[in-house]
Amino acid sequence: TQERIRAFVVDNADALEPGLTVLETNIRLGRTTVDVVAVDARQSLVLVAIGDVADTRLLLSTLDAYLWCLTFPDNLARLYPDVPIALSRPPRLIFVARLVADEFLDLVDLLSVVRVECQELPGGAPESAAERRTSAVTAMPSARRPVAVEEPEAVEAPVLDAEPVPEPELAD
């Protein structure tokens, strides 16, 4: 089923989001294999995780890939040298599943710095190519409740010019 959903997402990436371009499928980033790596119209990297059920395990494994992308942006540039990717922006996460568990949505609500989007497929991905073509736009409605948070902008670390304050000595 996951393969079928992955193929559906790849074939209909523009229905998931206008301007979304698939770069690769089934790629290992960190300790996680990401189902679909794409870039959006703003040149932000997009990691698409696919599962029968969007649950805690799917969220945590995808967060591992997300952190890998933040930690090793040079590796992303080497993986996709011909693709303009805005490495100063954090990747976006999109989860596509036949069922989005309430526990998953509750955890996503707690994430304040990671932009997460969910797409719940009603009844699963279409079976035939003809069905896919006719229902590409309608097959990916938004999750049951909004879960996206504002995308954080790139932030530079402040430079401190002050001398370090010595730690006080403790009395024996």
Short mmCIF file of N, CA and C in Angstrom, two decimals:
data_model
loop_
_atom_site.label_atom_id
_atom_site.label_comp_id
_atom_site.label_asym_id
_atom_site.label_seq_id
_atom_site.Cartn_x
_atom_site.Cartn_y
_atom_site.Cartn_z
N THR A 1 0.82 -1.19 0.00
CA THR A 1 0.00 0.00 0.00
C THR A 1 0.87 1.26 0.00
N GLN A 2 1.96 1.24 0.77
CA GLN A 2 2.83 2.41 0.83
C GLN A 2 3.44 2.70 -0.55
N GLU A 3 3.82 1.66 -1.27
CA GLU A 3 4.36 1.84 -2.62
C GLU A 3 3.32 2.50 -3.54
N ARG A 4 2.08 2.07 -3.41
CA ARG A 4 0.99 2.61 -4.22
C ARG A 4 0.77 4.09 -3.91
N ILE A 5 0.80 4.43 -2.63
CA ILE A 5 0.62 5.82 -2.24
C ILE A 5 1.81 6.65 -2.72
N ARG A 6 3.03 6.11 -2.59
CA ARG A 6 4.23 6.82 -3.06
C ARG A 6 4.12 7.11 -4.55
N ALA A 7 3.75 6.10 -5.34
CA ALA A 7 3.62 6.29 -6.78
C ALA A 7 2.54 7.34 -7.09
N PHE A 8 1.45 7.30 -6.34
CA PHE A 8 0.38 8.28 -6.51
C PHE A 8 0.89 9.69 -6.23
N VAL A 9 1.65 9.86 -5.15
CA VAL A 9 2.18 11.18 -4.79
C VAL A 9 3.16 11.67 -5.86
N VAL A 10 4.05 10.79 -6.31
CA VAL A 10 5.03 11.17 -7.34
C VAL A 10 4.32 11.57 -8.63
N ASP A 11 3.34 10.79 -9.05
CA ASP A 11 2.60 11.08 -10.28
C ASP A 11 1.75 12.34 -10.18
N ASN A 12 1.37 12.72 -8.96
CA ASN A 12 0.45 13.84 -8.76
C ASN A 12 1.03 14.90 -7.82
N ALA A 13 2.32 15.11 -7.88
CA ALA A 13 2.97 16.06 -6.97
C ALA A 13 2.37 17.46 -7.10
N ASP A 14 2.02 17.85 -8.29
CA ASP A 14 1.45 19.18 -8.49
C ASP A 14 0.07 19.31 -7.85
N ALA A 15 -0.65 18.19 -7.69
CA ALA A 15 -1.95 18.22 -7.01
C ALA A 15 -1.75 18.36 -5.51
N LEU A 16 -0.65 17.81 -5.01
CA LEU A 16 -0.33 17.95 -3.59
C LEU A 16 -0.04 19.41 -3.28
N GLU A 17 0.73 20.04 -4.19
CA GLU A 17 1.04 21.46 -4.05
C GLU A 17 1.51 21.98 -5.40
N PRO A 18 0.89 23.03 -5.91
CA PRO A 18 1.33 23.57 -7.20
C PRO A 18 2.80 23.99 -7.12
N GLY A 19 3.57 23.60 -8.14
CA GLY A 19 4.99 23.96 -8.19
C GLY A 19 5.91 22.98 -7.49
N LEU A 20 5.36 21.92 -6.91
CA LEU A 20 6.18 20.93 -6.22
C LEU A 20 6.86 20.03 -7.25
N THR A 21 8.18 19.94 -7.18
CA THR A 21 8.96 19.14 -8.12
C THR A 21 9.65 18.01 -7.37
N VAL A 22 9.39 16.78 -7.76
CA VAL A 22 10.00 15.62 -7.11
C VAL A 22 11.44 15.50 -7.57
N LEU A 23 12.36 15.38 -6.60
CA LEU A 23 13.78 15.19 -6.91
C LEU A 23 14.17 13.72 -6.87
N GLU A 24 13.65 13.01 -5.87
CA GLU A 24 14.07 11.63 -5.67
C GLU A 24 13.09 10.91 -4.75
N THR A 25 13.07 9.59 -4.85
CA THR A 25 12.26 8.78 -3.95
C THR A 25 13.16 7.78 -3.24
N ASN A 26 12.72 7.36 -2.08
CA ASN A 26 13.44 6.34 -1.29
C ASN A 26 14.91 6.67 -1.09
N ILE A 27 15.19 7.82 -0.52
CA ILE A 27 16.57 8.21 -0.27
C ILE A 27 16.83 8.26 1.23
N ARG A 28 17.99 7.78 1.60
CA ARG A 28 18.37 7.76 3.01
C ARG A 28 19.00 9.10 3.38
N LEU A 29 18.40 9.76 4.37
CA LEU A 29 18.93 11.00 4.93
C LEU A 29 19.08 10.77 6.42
N GLY A 30 20.29 10.71 6.90
CA GLY A 30 20.52 10.35 8.29
C GLY A 30 20.25 8.87 8.46
N ARG A 31 19.48 8.52 9.45
CA ARG A 31 19.14 7.12 9.70
C ARG A 31 17.78 6.74 9.13
N THR A 32 17.19 7.65 8.37
CA THR A 32 15.83 7.46 7.88
C THR A 32 15.79 7.45 6.36
N THR A 33 14.96 6.59 5.82
CA THR A 33 14.70 6.62 4.38
C THR A 33 13.47 7.48 4.16
N VAL A 34 13.65 8.55 3.40
CA VAL A 34 12.56 9.47 3.10
C VAL A 34 11.87 8.99 1.83
N ASP A 35 10.55 8.97 1.86
CA ASP A 35 9.78 8.47 0.73
C ASP A 35 9.94 9.33 -0.52
N VAL A 36 9.77 10.64 -0.36
CA VAL A 36 9.87 11.55 -1.51
C VAL A 36 10.61 12.81 -1.05
N VAL A 37 11.63 13.19 -1.82
CA VAL A 37 12.31 14.46 -1.61
C VAL A 37 11.93 15.35 -2.78
N ALA A 38 11.50 16.56 -2.46
CA ALA A 38 11.03 17.47 -3.50
C ALA A 38 11.50 18.88 -3.17
N VAL A 39 11.26 19.78 -4.09
CA VAL A 39 11.51 21.19 -3.87
C VAL A 39 10.25 21.93 -4.28
N ASP A 40 9.87 22.95 -3.49
CA ASP A 40 8.64 23.69 -3.79
C ASP A 40 8.92 24.90 -4.68
N ALA A 41 7.90 25.66 -4.98
CA ALA A 41 8.04 26.82 -5.86
C ALA A 41 8.96 27.88 -5.28
N ARG A 42 9.12 27.91 -3.97
CA ARG A 42 10.01 28.88 -3.30
C ARG A 42 11.43 28.33 -3.14
N GLN A 43 11.69 27.17 -3.72
CA GLN A 43 12.98 26.48 -3.68
C GLN A 43 13.31 25.95 -2.29
N SER A 44 12.30 25.74 -1.46
CA SER A 44 12.50 25.10 -0.16
C SER A 44 12.49 23.59 -0.36
N LEU A 45 13.34 22.91 0.38
CA LEU A 45 13.35 21.46 0.35
C LEU A 45 12.10 20.94 1.04
N VAL A 46 11.49 19.92 0.47
CA VAL A 46 10.27 19.34 1.04
C VAL A 46 10.50 17.84 1.20
N LEU A 47 10.32 17.35 2.42
CA LEU A 47 10.42 15.92 2.71
C LEU A 47 9.01 15.39 2.85
N VAL A 48 8.66 14.41 2.02
CA VAL A 48 7.32 13.83 2.06
C VAL A 48 7.42 12.44 2.66
N ALA A 49 6.75 12.24 3.78
CA ALA A 49 6.71 10.93 4.44
C ALA A 49 5.35 10.30 4.15
N ILE A 50 5.38 9.04 3.79
CA ILE A 50 4.17 8.34 3.38
C ILE A 50 3.97 7.12 4.25
N GLY A 51 2.74 6.89 4.67
CA GLY A 51 2.44 5.71 5.46
C GLY A 51 0.96 5.40 5.39
N ASP A 52 0.63 4.18 5.77
CA ASP A 52 -0.78 3.83 5.89
C ASP A 52 -1.42 4.70 6.97
N VAL A 53 -0.68 4.85 8.08
CA VAL A 53 -1.14 5.64 9.21
C VAL A 53 -0.04 6.63 9.59
N ALA A 54 -0.39 7.91 9.70
CA ALA A 54 0.55 8.90 10.21
C ALA A 54 0.53 8.76 11.73
N ASP A 55 1.61 8.20 12.26
CA ASP A 55 1.69 7.95 13.70
C ASP A 55 3.01 8.48 14.26
N THR A 56 3.25 8.21 15.54
CA THR A 56 4.43 8.69 16.23
C THR A 56 5.71 8.19 15.57
N ARG A 57 5.73 6.94 15.17
CA ARG A 57 6.94 6.37 14.55
C ARG A 57 7.27 7.11 13.24
N LEU A 58 6.28 7.38 12.42
CA LEU A 58 6.50 8.10 11.17
C LEU A 58 7.00 9.51 11.45
N LEU A 59 6.42 10.16 12.43
CA LEU A 59 6.84 11.52 12.78
C LEU A 59 8.28 11.55 13.26
N LEU A 60 8.64 10.67 14.17
CA LEU A 60 10.00 10.67 14.72
C LEU A 60 11.06 10.33 13.67
N SER A 61 10.77 9.37 12.82
CA SER A 61 11.76 9.02 11.81
C SER A 61 11.93 10.16 10.80
N THR A 62 10.86 10.85 10.49
CA THR A 62 10.95 11.97 9.56
C THR A 62 11.66 13.15 10.20
N LEU A 63 11.47 13.35 11.49
CA LEU A 63 12.20 14.42 12.19
C LEU A 63 13.70 14.15 12.18
N ASP A 64 14.10 12.87 12.20
CA ASP A 64 15.52 12.53 12.10
C ASP A 64 16.08 13.02 10.76
N ALA A 65 15.37 12.77 9.68
CA ALA A 65 15.80 13.24 8.36
C ALA A 65 15.81 14.77 8.31
N TYR A 66 14.81 15.39 8.92
CA TYR A 66 14.73 16.86 8.98
C TYR A 66 15.98 17.43 9.67
N LEU A 67 16.33 16.85 10.81
CA LEU A 67 17.52 17.31 11.54
C LEU A 67 18.79 17.07 10.75
N TRP A 68 18.87 15.95 10.03
CA TRP A 68 20.03 15.67 9.20
C TRP A 68 20.18 16.77 8.14
N CYS A 69 19.08 17.18 7.53
CA CYS A 69 19.13 18.23 6.52
C CYS A 69 19.61 19.55 7.11
N LEU A 70 19.19 19.86 8.33
CA LEU A 70 19.64 21.10 8.98
C LEU A 70 21.11 21.02 9.35
N THR A 71 21.55 19.84 9.76
CA THR A 71 22.93 19.67 10.22
C THR A 71 23.93 19.58 9.07
N PHE A 72 23.52 19.01 7.96
CA PHE A 72 24.44 18.78 6.84
C PHE A 72 23.93 19.41 5.53
N PRO A 73 23.75 20.73 5.50
CA PRO A 73 23.26 21.36 4.26
C PRO A 73 24.23 21.19 3.09
N ASP A 74 25.53 21.09 3.37
CA ASP A 74 26.50 20.89 2.29
C ASP A 74 26.28 19.56 1.58
N ASN A 75 25.87 18.55 2.34
CA ASN A 75 25.59 17.25 1.72
C ASN A 75 24.39 17.34 0.77
N LEU A 76 23.40 18.14 1.15
CA LEU A 76 22.24 18.34 0.26
C LEU A 76 22.68 19.01 -1.04
N ALA A 77 23.57 19.99 -0.93
CA ALA A 77 24.07 20.68 -2.12
C ALA A 77 24.84 19.71 -3.01
N ARG A 78 25.55 18.76 -2.40
CA ARG A 78 26.27 17.75 -3.19
C ARG A 78 25.31 16.73 -3.81
N LEU A 79 24.26 16.38 -3.08
CA LEU A 79 23.28 15.44 -3.62
C LEU A 79 22.53 16.02 -4.82
N TYR A 80 22.24 17.31 -4.78
CA TYR A 80 21.43 17.95 -5.82
C TYR A 80 22.16 19.20 -6.34
N PRO A 81 23.31 19.01 -7.00
CA PRO A 81 24.10 20.17 -7.43
C PRO A 81 23.41 21.03 -8.49
N ASP A 82 22.53 20.46 -9.27
CA ASP A 82 21.88 21.20 -10.35
C ASP A 82 20.52 21.76 -9.97
N VAL A 83 20.15 21.60 -8.69
CA VAL A 83 18.84 22.05 -8.24
C VAL A 83 19.03 23.23 -7.29
N PRO A 84 18.41 24.38 -7.61
CA PRO A 84 18.51 25.50 -6.67
C PRO A 84 17.64 25.24 -5.43
N ILE A 85 18.29 25.00 -4.31
CA ILE A 85 17.58 24.76 -3.05
C ILE A 85 17.97 25.87 -2.09
N ALA A 86 16.99 26.50 -1.47
CA ALA A 86 17.22 27.56 -0.49
C ALA A 86 17.65 26.90 0.82
N LEU A 87 18.94 26.67 0.96
CA LEU A 87 19.44 25.97 2.15
C LEU A 87 19.37 26.82 3.41
N SER A 88 19.12 28.12 3.26
CA SER A 88 18.99 28.98 4.44
C SER A 88 17.63 28.80 5.12
N ARG A 89 16.68 28.19 4.40
CA ARG A 89 15.37 27.90 4.98
C ARG A 89 15.32 26.45 5.41
N PRO A 90 14.65 26.17 6.51
CA PRO A 90 14.53 24.76 6.94
C PRO A 90 13.63 23.99 5.98
N PRO A 91 13.82 22.68 5.90
CA PRO A 91 12.94 21.87 5.04
C PRO A 91 11.51 21.92 5.55
N ARG A 92 10.59 21.66 4.67
CA ARG A 92 9.19 21.49 5.04
C ARG A 92 8.90 20.01 5.12
N LEU A 93 7.96 19.65 5.96
CA LEU A 93 7.55 18.26 6.11
C LEU A 93 6.10 18.10 5.68
N ILE A 94 5.86 17.12 4.82
CA ILE A 94 4.49 16.79 4.43
C ILE A 94 4.29 15.31 4.69
N PHE A 95 3.24 14.99 5.41
CA PHE A 95 2.89 13.60 5.69
C PHE A 95 1.64 13.25 4.89
N VAL A 96 1.71 12.15 4.15
CA VAL A 96 0.57 11.67 3.37
C VAL A 96 0.24 10.28 3.88
N ALA A 97 -0.99 10.09 4.31
CA ALA A 97 -1.40 8.79 4.86
C ALA A 97 -2.89 8.58 4.63
N ARG A 98 -3.27 7.30 4.70
CA ARG A 98 -4.71 7.01 4.59
C ARG A 98 -5.42 7.41 5.87
N LEU A 99 -4.71 7.38 7.00
CA LEU A 99 -5.30 7.75 8.28
C LEU A 99 -4.29 8.58 9.06
N VAL A 100 -4.72 9.74 9.54
CA VAL A 100 -3.88 10.59 10.39
C VAL A 100 -4.40 10.43 11.81
N ALA A 101 -3.60 9.77 12.64
CA ALA A 101 -4.01 9.48 14.02
C ALA A 101 -4.08 10.76 14.85
N ASP A 102 -5.04 10.81 15.78
CA ASP A 102 -5.18 11.97 16.66
C ASP A 102 -3.91 12.18 17.48
N GLU A 103 -3.27 11.11 17.91
CA GLU A 103 -2.02 11.21 18.67
C GLU A 103 -0.95 11.93 17.85
N PHE A 104 -0.90 11.63 16.57
CA PHE A 104 0.04 12.29 15.65
C PHE A 104 -0.24 13.79 15.61
N LEU A 105 -1.50 14.15 15.42
CA LEU A 105 -1.86 15.57 15.35
C LEU A 105 -1.55 16.29 16.65
N ASP A 106 -1.77 15.63 17.78
CA ASP A 106 -1.44 16.23 19.07
C ASP A 106 0.05 16.52 19.19
N LEU A 107 0.89 15.58 18.73
CA LEU A 107 2.34 15.78 18.77
C LEU A 107 2.76 16.90 17.82
N VAL A 108 2.18 16.93 16.65
CA VAL A 108 2.51 17.97 15.67
C VAL A 108 2.16 19.35 16.23
N ASP A 109 1.05 19.44 16.96
CA ASP A 109 0.66 20.71 17.57
C ASP A 109 1.72 21.22 18.55
N LEU A 110 2.50 20.32 19.13
CA LEU A 110 3.53 20.70 20.09
C LEU A 110 4.81 21.21 19.42
N LEU A 111 4.96 20.96 18.13
CA LEU A 111 6.16 21.39 17.41
C LEU A 111 6.00 22.86 17.04
N SER A 112 6.85 23.71 17.57
CA SER A 112 6.70 25.14 17.30
C SER A 112 7.64 25.64 16.23
N VAL A 113 8.71 24.93 15.92
CA VAL A 113 9.67 25.43 14.94
C VAL A 113 9.74 24.60 13.67
N VAL A 114 8.95 23.55 13.59
CA VAL A 114 8.94 22.69 12.41
C VAL A 114 7.60 22.87 11.70
N ARG A 115 7.68 23.18 10.41
CA ARG A 115 6.44 23.31 9.64
C ARG A 115 6.01 21.92 9.19
N VAL A 116 4.81 21.51 9.58
CA VAL A 116 4.30 20.19 9.26
C VAL A 116 2.96 20.33 8.57
N GLU A 117 2.77 19.59 7.49
CA GLU A 117 1.50 19.56 6.79
C GLU A 117 1.07 18.11 6.67
N CYS A 118 -0.23 17.89 6.73
CA CYS A 118 -0.77 16.53 6.63
C CYS A 118 -1.79 16.46 5.51
N GLN A 119 -1.75 15.35 4.81
CA GLN A 119 -2.74 15.07 3.79
C GLN A 119 -3.30 13.68 4.08
N GLU A 120 -4.59 13.61 4.33
CA GLU A 120 -5.22 12.33 4.60
C GLU A 120 -5.96 11.89 3.34
N LEU A 121 -5.62 10.70 2.86
CA LEU A 121 -6.26 10.18 1.65
C LEU A 121 -7.53 9.44 2.04
N PRO A 122 -8.68 9.91 1.63
CA PRO A 122 -9.91 9.21 1.97
C PRO A 122 -10.01 7.88 1.24
N GLY A 123 -10.02 6.80 1.98
CA GLY A 123 -10.15 5.48 1.39
C GLY A 123 -8.92 4.99 0.67
N GLY A 124 -7.80 5.68 0.80
CA GLY A 124 -6.56 5.23 0.16
C GLY A 124 -6.40 5.82 -1.21
N ALA A 125 -5.23 5.59 -1.78
CA ALA A 125 -4.91 6.10 -3.11
C ALA A 125 -5.72 5.36 -4.16
N PRO A 126 -6.05 6.00 -5.25
CA PRO A 126 -6.80 5.34 -6.31
C PRO A 126 -6.04 4.13 -6.86
N GLU A 127 -6.79 3.19 -7.37
CA GLU A 127 -6.21 1.94 -7.88
C GLU A 127 -5.65 2.06 -9.28
N SER A 128 -6.38 2.67 -10.18
CA SER A 128 -5.98 2.65 -11.58
C SER A 128 -5.41 4.00 -12.01
N ALA A 129 -4.67 3.98 -13.11
CA ALA A 129 -4.10 5.22 -13.65
C ALA A 129 -5.22 6.18 -14.06
N ALA A 130 -6.29 5.64 -14.64
CA ALA A 130 -7.41 6.49 -15.06
C ALA A 130 -8.04 7.18 -13.85
N GLU A 131 -8.20 6.43 -12.76
CA GLU A 131 -8.74 7.01 -11.54
C GLU A 131 -7.83 8.09 -11.01
N ARG A 132 -6.51 7.85 -11.06
CA ARG A 132 -5.55 8.84 -10.58
C ARG A 132 -5.69 10.14 -11.35
N ARG A 133 -5.80 10.05 -12.68
CA ARG A 133 -5.90 11.26 -13.49
C ARG A 133 -7.17 12.03 -13.17
N THR A 134 -8.27 11.36 -12.99
CA THR A 134 -9.53 12.06 -12.78
C THR A 134 -9.70 12.58 -11.37
N SER A 135 -8.97 12.01 -10.42
CA SER A 135 -9.18 12.45 -9.03
C SER A 135 -7.90 13.00 -8.40
N ALA A 136 -6.94 13.42 -9.21
CA ALA A 136 -5.66 13.89 -8.68
C ALA A 136 -5.84 15.05 -7.71
N VAL A 137 -6.69 15.98 -8.04
CA VAL A 137 -6.84 17.15 -7.19
C VAL A 137 -7.67 16.84 -5.96
N THR A 138 -8.72 16.07 -6.10
CA THR A 138 -9.64 15.85 -4.99
C THR A 138 -9.17 14.75 -4.05
N ALA A 139 -8.17 13.96 -4.43
CA ALA A 139 -7.77 12.83 -3.60
C ALA A 139 -6.89 13.23 -2.43
N MET A 140 -6.48 14.48 -2.35
CA MET A 140 -5.59 14.88 -1.28
C MET A 140 -6.13 16.08 -0.51
N PRO A 141 -7.20 15.89 0.23
CA PRO A 141 -7.74 17.01 1.01
C PRO A 141 -6.85 17.29 2.22
N SER A 142 -7.04 18.43 2.83
CA SER A 142 -6.29 18.76 4.04
C SER A 142 -6.66 17.82 5.17
N ALA A 143 -5.79 17.76 6.16
CA ALA A 143 -6.06 16.93 7.32
C ALA A 143 -7.32 17.44 8.03
N ARG A 144 -7.79 16.64 8.98
CA ARG A 144 -9.06 16.95 9.64
C ARG A 144 -9.06 18.28 10.35
N ARG A 145 -7.91 18.71 10.81
CA ARG A 145 -7.82 20.04 11.40
C ARG A 145 -6.49 20.64 10.98
N PRO A 146 -6.39 21.97 10.95
CA PRO A 146 -5.15 22.57 10.47
C PRO A 146 -3.99 22.25 11.42
N VAL A 147 -2.87 21.88 10.85
CA VAL A 147 -1.71 21.55 11.68
C VAL A 147 -0.46 22.30 11.26
N ALA A 148 -0.54 23.09 10.21
CA ALA A 148 0.65 23.80 9.75
C ALA A 148 0.92 24.99 10.67
N VAL A 149 2.18 25.23 10.94
CA VAL A 149 2.59 26.41 11.68
C VAL A 149 3.37 27.29 10.72
N GLU A 150 3.55 28.54 11.07
CA GLU A 150 4.28 29.44 10.19
C GLU A 150 5.70 28.94 9.98
N GLU A 151 6.16 29.06 8.75
CA GLU A 151 7.52 28.63 8.42
C GLU A 151 8.50 29.63 9.02
N PRO A 152 9.47 29.16 9.82
CA PRO A 152 10.43 30.09 10.40
C PRO A 152 11.38 30.61 9.33
N GLU A 153 11.73 31.86 9.43
CA GLU A 153 12.70 32.45 8.51
C GLU A 153 14.10 32.11 8.99
N ALA A 154 15.05 32.21 8.09
CA ALA A 154 16.44 31.96 8.46
C ALA A 154 16.87 33.00 9.49
N VAL A 155 17.55 32.57 10.53
CA VAL A 155 17.98 33.45 11.60
C VAL A 155 19.49 33.30 11.77
N GLU A 156 20.18 34.44 11.82
CA GLU A 156 21.61 34.38 12.07
C GLU A 156 21.84 34.46 13.57
N ALA A 157 22.83 33.70 14.03
CA ALA A 157 23.16 33.72 15.46
C ALA A 157 23.76 35.07 15.83
N PRO A 158 23.37 35.64 16.98
CA PRO A 158 23.93 36.94 17.38
C PRO A 158 25.41 36.79 17.73
N VAL A 159 26.16 37.86 17.47
CA VAL A 159 27.57 37.88 17.81
C VAL A 159 27.71 38.65 19.12
N LEU A 160 28.34 38.04 20.09
CA LEU A 160 28.52 38.66 21.39
C LEU A 160 29.94 39.20 21.48
N ASP A 161 30.07 40.52 21.79
CA ASP A 161 31.39 41.14 21.90
C ASP A 161 31.87 41.22 23.34
N ALA A 162 31.02 40.92 24.29
CA ALA A 162 31.38 41.06 25.70
C ALA A 162 32.35 39.97 26.12
N GLU A 163 33.18 40.34 27.11
CA GLU A 163 34.10 39.37 27.70
C GLU A 163 33.31 38.34 28.49
N PRO A 164 33.76 37.09 28.50
CA PRO A 164 33.04 36.09 29.30
C PRO A 164 33.13 36.41 30.79
N VAL A 165 32.07 36.17 31.51
CA VAL A 165 32.03 36.40 32.95
C VAL A 165 32.56 35.16 33.63
N PRO A 166 33.62 35.34 34.51
CA PRO A 166 34.17 34.16 35.18
C PRO A 166 33.13 33.57 36.14
N GLU A 167 33.17 32.25 36.27
CA GLU A 167 32.26 31.57 37.19
C GLU A 167 32.73 31.81 38.61
N PRO A 168 31.81 32.05 39.55
CA PRO A 168 32.22 32.25 40.95
C PRO A 168 32.77 30.93 41.53
N GLU A 169 33.78 31.10 42.38
CA GLU A 169 34.34 29.92 43.01
C GLU A 169 33.44 29.51 44.17
N LEU A 170 33.27 28.21 44.33
CA LEU A 170 32.45 27.68 45.40
C LEU A 170 33.31 27.43 46.63
N ALA A 171 32.79 27.77 47.78
CA ALA A 171 33.52 27.53 49.04
C ALA A 171 33.49 26.05 49.36
N ASP A 172 34.58 25.55 49.88
CA ASP A 172 34.64 24.12 50.23
C ASP A 172 33.88 23.81 51.47
#
